[in-house]
Coordinates of C-alpha atoms and ligand atoms in Angstrom, one line a residue:
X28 CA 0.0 0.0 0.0
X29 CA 1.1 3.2 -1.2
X30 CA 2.1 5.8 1.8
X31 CA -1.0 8.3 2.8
X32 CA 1.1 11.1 2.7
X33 CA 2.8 10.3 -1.3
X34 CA -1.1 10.2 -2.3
X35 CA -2.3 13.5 -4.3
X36 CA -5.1 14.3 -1.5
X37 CA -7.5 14.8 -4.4
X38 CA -6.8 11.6 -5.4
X39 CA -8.0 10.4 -1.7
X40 CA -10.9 12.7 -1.7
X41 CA -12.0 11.5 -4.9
X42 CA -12.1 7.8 -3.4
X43 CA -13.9 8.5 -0.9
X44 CA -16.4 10.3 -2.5
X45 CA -17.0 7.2 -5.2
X46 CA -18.6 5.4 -1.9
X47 CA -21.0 7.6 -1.5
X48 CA -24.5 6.7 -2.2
X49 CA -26.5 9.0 -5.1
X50 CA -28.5 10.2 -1.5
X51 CA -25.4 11.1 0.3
X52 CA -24.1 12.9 -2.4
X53 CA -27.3 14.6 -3.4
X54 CA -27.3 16.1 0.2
X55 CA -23.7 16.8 0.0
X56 CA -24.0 18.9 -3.0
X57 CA -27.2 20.6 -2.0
X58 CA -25.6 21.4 1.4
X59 CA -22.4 22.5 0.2
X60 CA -24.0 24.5 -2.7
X61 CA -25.9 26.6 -0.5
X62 CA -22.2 27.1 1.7
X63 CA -20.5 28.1 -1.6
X64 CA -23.5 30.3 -2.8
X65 CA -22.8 32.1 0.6
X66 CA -19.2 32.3 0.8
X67 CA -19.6 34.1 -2.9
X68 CA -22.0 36.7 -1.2
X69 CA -19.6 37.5 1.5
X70 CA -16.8 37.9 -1.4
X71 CA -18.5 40.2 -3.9
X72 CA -19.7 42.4 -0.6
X73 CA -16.1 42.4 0.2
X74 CA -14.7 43.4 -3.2
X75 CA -17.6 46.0 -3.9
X76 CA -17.0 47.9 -1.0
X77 CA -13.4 49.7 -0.5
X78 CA -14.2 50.0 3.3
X79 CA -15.1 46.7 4.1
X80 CA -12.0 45.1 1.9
X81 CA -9.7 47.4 4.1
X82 CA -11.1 46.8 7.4
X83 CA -11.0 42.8 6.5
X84 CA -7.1 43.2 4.8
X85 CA -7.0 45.3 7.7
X86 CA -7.7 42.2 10.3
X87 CA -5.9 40.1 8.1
X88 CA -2.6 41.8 8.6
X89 CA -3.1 42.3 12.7
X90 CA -3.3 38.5 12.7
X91 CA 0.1 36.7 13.5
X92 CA 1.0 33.4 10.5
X93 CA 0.0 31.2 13.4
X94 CA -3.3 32.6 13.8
X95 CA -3.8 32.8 10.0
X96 CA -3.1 29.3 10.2
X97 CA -5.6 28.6 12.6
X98 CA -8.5 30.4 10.3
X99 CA -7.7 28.6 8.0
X100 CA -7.8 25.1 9.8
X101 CA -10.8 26.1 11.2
X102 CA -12.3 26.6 7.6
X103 CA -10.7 23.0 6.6
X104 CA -12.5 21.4 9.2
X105 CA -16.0 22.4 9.1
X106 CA -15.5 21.4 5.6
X107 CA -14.2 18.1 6.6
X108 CA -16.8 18.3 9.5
X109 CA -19.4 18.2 6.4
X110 CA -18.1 15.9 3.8
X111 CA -17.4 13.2 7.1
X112 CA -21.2 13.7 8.2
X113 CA -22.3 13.1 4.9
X114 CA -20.1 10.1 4.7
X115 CA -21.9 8.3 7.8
X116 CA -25.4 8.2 8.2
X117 CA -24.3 7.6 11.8
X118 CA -22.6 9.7 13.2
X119 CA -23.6 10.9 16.6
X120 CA -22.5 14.7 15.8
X121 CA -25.8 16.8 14.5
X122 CA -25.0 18.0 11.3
X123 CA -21.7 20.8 11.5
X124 CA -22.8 24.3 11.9
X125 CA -21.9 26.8 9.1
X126 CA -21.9 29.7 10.9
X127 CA -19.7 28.7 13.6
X128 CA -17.3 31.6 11.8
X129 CA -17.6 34.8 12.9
X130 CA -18.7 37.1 9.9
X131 CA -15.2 39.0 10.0
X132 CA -12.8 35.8 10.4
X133 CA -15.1 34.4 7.1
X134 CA -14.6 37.0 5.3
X135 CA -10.6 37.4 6.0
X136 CA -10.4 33.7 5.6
X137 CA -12.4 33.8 2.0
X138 CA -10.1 37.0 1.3
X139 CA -6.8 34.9 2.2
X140 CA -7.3 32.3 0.2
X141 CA -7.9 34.4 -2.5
X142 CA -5.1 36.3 -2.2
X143 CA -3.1 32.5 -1.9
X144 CA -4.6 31.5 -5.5
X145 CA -3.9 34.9 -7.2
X146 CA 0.0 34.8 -6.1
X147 CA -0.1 31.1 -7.2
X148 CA -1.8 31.9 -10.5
X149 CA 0.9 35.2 -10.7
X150 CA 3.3 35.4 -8.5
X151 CA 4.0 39.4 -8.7
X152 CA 0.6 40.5 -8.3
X153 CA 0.7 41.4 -4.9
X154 CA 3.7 44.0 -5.4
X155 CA 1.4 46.7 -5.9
X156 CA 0.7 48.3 -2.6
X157 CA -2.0 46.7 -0.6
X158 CA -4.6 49.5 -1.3
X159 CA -4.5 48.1 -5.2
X160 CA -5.4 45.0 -3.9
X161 CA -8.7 45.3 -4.3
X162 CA -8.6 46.5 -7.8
X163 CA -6.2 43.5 -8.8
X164 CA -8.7 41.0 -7.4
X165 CA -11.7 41.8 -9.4
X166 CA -9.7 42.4 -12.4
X167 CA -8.6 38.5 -11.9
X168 CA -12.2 37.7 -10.7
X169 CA -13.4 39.1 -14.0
X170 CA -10.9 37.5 -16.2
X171 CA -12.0 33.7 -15.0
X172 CA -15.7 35.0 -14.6
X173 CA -16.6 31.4 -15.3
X174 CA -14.7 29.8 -12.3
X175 CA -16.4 32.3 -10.3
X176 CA -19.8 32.2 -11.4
X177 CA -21.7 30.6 -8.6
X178 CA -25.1 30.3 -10.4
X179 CA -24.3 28.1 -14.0
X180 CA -22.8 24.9 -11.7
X181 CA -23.8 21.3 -12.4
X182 CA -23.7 19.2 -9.4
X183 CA -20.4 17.9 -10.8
X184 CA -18.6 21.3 -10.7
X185 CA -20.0 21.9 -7.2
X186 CA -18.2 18.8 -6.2
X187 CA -15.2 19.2 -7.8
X188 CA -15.1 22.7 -6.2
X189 CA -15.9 21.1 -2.8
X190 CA -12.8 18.9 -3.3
X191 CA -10.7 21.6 -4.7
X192 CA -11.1 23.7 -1.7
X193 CA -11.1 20.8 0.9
X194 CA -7.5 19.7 -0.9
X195 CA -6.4 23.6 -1.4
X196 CA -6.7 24.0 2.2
X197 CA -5.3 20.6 3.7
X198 CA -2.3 21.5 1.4
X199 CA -1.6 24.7 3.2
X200 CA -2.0 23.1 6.6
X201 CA 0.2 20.2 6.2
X202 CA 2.5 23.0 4.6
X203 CA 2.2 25.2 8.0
X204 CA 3.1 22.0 10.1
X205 CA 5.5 21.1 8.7
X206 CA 7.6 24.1 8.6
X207 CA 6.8 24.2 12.1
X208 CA 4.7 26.4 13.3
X209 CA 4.6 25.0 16.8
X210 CA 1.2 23.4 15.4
X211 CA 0.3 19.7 15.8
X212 CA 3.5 18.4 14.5
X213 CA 4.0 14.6 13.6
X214 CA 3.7 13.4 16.8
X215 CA 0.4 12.6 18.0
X216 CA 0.1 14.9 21.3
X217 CA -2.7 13.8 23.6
X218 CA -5.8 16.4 23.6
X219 CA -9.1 15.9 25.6
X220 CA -12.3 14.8 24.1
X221 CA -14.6 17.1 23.2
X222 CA -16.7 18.3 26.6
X223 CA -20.2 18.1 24.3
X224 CA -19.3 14.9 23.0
X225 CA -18.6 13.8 26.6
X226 CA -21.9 15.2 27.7
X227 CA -23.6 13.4 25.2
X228 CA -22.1 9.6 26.0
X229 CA -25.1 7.4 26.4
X230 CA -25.4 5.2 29.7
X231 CA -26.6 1.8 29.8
X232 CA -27.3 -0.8 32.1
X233 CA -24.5 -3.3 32.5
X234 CA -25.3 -6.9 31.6
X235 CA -23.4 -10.2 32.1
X236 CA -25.8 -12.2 29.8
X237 CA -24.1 -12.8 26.8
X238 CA -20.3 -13.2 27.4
X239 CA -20.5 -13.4 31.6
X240 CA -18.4 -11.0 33.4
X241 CA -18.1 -8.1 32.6
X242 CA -15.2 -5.6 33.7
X243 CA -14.0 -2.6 32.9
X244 CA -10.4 -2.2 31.7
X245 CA -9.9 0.9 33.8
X246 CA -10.1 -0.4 37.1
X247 CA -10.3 -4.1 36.5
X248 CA -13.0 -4.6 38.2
X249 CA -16.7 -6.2 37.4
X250 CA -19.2 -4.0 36.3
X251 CA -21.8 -5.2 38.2
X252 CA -25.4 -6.1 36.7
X253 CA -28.1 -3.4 36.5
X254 CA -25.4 -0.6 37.6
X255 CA -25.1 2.6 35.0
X256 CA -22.2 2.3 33.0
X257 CA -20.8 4.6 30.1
X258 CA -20.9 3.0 26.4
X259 CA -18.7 4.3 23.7
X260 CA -19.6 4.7 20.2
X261 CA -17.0 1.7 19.6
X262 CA -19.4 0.0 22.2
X263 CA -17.2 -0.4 24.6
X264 CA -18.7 0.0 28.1
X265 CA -17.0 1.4 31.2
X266 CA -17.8 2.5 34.8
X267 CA -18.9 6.3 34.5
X268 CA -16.1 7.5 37.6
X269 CA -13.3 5.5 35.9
X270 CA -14.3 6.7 32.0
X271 CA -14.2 10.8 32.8
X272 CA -11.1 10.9 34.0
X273 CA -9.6 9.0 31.0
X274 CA -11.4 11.4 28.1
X275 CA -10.6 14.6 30.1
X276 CA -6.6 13.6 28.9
X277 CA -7.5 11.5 25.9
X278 CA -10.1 11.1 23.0
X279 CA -9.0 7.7 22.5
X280 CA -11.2 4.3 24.1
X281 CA -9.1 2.6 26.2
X282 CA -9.8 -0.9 24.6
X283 CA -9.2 -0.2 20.6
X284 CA -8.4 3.5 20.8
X285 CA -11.5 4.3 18.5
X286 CA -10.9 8.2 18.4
X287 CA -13.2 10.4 19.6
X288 CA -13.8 14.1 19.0
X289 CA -12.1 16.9 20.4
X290 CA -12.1 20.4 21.1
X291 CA -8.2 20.8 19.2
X292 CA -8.9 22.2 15.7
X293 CA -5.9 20.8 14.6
X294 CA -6.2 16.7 16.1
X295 CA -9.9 16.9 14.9
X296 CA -8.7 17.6 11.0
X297 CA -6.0 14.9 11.6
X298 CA -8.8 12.4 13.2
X299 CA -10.8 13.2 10.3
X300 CA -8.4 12.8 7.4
X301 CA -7.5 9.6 9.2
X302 CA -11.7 8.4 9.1
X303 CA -11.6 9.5 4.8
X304 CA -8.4 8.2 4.4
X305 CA -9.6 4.8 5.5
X306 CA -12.7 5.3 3.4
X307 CA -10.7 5.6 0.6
X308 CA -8.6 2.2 1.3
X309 CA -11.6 0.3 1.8
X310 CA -12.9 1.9 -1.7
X311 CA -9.8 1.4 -3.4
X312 CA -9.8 -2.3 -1.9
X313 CA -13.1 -2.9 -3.3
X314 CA -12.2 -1.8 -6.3
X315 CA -9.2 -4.1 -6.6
X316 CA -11.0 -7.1 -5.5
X317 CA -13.4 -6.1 -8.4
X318 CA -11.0 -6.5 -11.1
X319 CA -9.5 -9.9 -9.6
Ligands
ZN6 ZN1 -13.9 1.0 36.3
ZN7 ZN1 -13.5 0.9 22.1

């Protein structure tokens, strides 16, 4: 098997998505269509008005590369957050918010990334002073009107925007690690699970029918019939006082370290590459297996 990280992420993306069912990805699309139709609104209000497009360049500039690299994460994974709910019918998150963002961190975040693909597409426009910013912009806006044109998409191009931006923006985050920025790093630090997932945990009875005994791998001791205990979503079951303390260090289960989600933006985009790179395995497997 090929190494994750030697994989074009599009390439991955694209995997993952050919498991979808034609339901999942009709509410994918419709979902994410309505998110790009916004995110288009906030950028033509920001490039038609001179004083909003300084206030938000403005904000952009106050913000040290680390916290620009955490707007950007944050961006990255409420888009994850979406295409992973889509992915499972199960999940036990509700579906991710989209206006989790403040107004003025979307808008700079929109603004950045536009300002990433026109040094990428030429590499001198951003000489000019910043106040001719705005004018460069729309003049590179209006030169690809078709790539920017939110209304003539087919579902196809929606998607393929969708990955484009999911892949554009896990680039510049593995980018930021890497050079590090003091950021999550290759080493897997320990980070707490989320409190509302916490709250949420279901309790169940504990019952000895099926395979006898039951204990819990905290404290080794039998989790007696009838008592409450806590259940995992890998449905692994522990006593409530012994479980806490473990997911106020860890998100992991303390049987098959099933990963659960956390408050850290950058472990929850690593946890949730990890669940659509696996996706994209068992796709490429089936595929394989196909052929044979
Ligand atoms: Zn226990
Ligand atoms: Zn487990």
């Amino acid at each position: 098997m090929e190494k994750l990280d030697q994989i074009p992420l599009e390439t991955i993306l694209m995997s993952t998505l050919s498991t979808f069912t034609s339901h999942q990805l009709s509410d994918l699309t419709l979902y994410f269509s309505s998110l790009h139709h916004r995110h288009h609104r906030r950028i033509f209000s920001l490039l038609s008005s001179p004083m909003l497009f300084s206030l938000t360049l403005h904000h952009l500039h106050s913000l040290s590369l680390h916290n620009k690299s955490l707007l950007i994460a944050k961006h990255l994974l409420s888009k994850l957050a979406i295409f992973t709910h889509f992915m499972h019918n199960d999940t036990i998150l509700p579906p991710p918010s989209t206006t989790s963002m403040k107004h003025r961190d979307l808008d700079a975040v929109l603004l950045l990334l536009l300002l990433c693909e026109l040094r990428q597409h030429d590499p001198e426009a951003l000489d000019l002073p910043p106040s001719r910013w705005r004018v460069v912009i729309c003049q590179y806006i209006a030169k690809d009107a078709l790539k920017f044109s939110s209304i003539s998409c087919s579902n196809r191009e929606i998607i393929m925007k969708f990955i484009d931006l999911l892949a554009k923006c896990k680039n510049f985050v593995n980018a930021m690690i890497h050079a590090g920025d003091g950021i999550g790093g290759k080493d897997r630090k320990e980070v707490a699970t989320s409190i509302a997932v916490v709250v949420a945990l279901p309790s169940i009875e504990a019952s000895n029918d099926n395979d006898g005994r039951k204990e819990c791998v905290i404290c080794k001791e039998e989790m007696k019939e009838g008592r409450d205990v806590c259940k995992l979503p890998c449905h692994h079951t522990f006593h409530w006082i012994c479980i806490l303390p473990w997911l106020k260090k860890r998100n992991t289960c303390p049987c098959c370290r099933y990963q659960l989600p956390s408050d850290d933006v950058y472990a929850e985009i690593q946890r949730l590459w990890e669940v659509v790179a696996k996706m994209s395995d068992s796709a490429n497997f089936v595929g394989i297996s196909n052929c044979n």
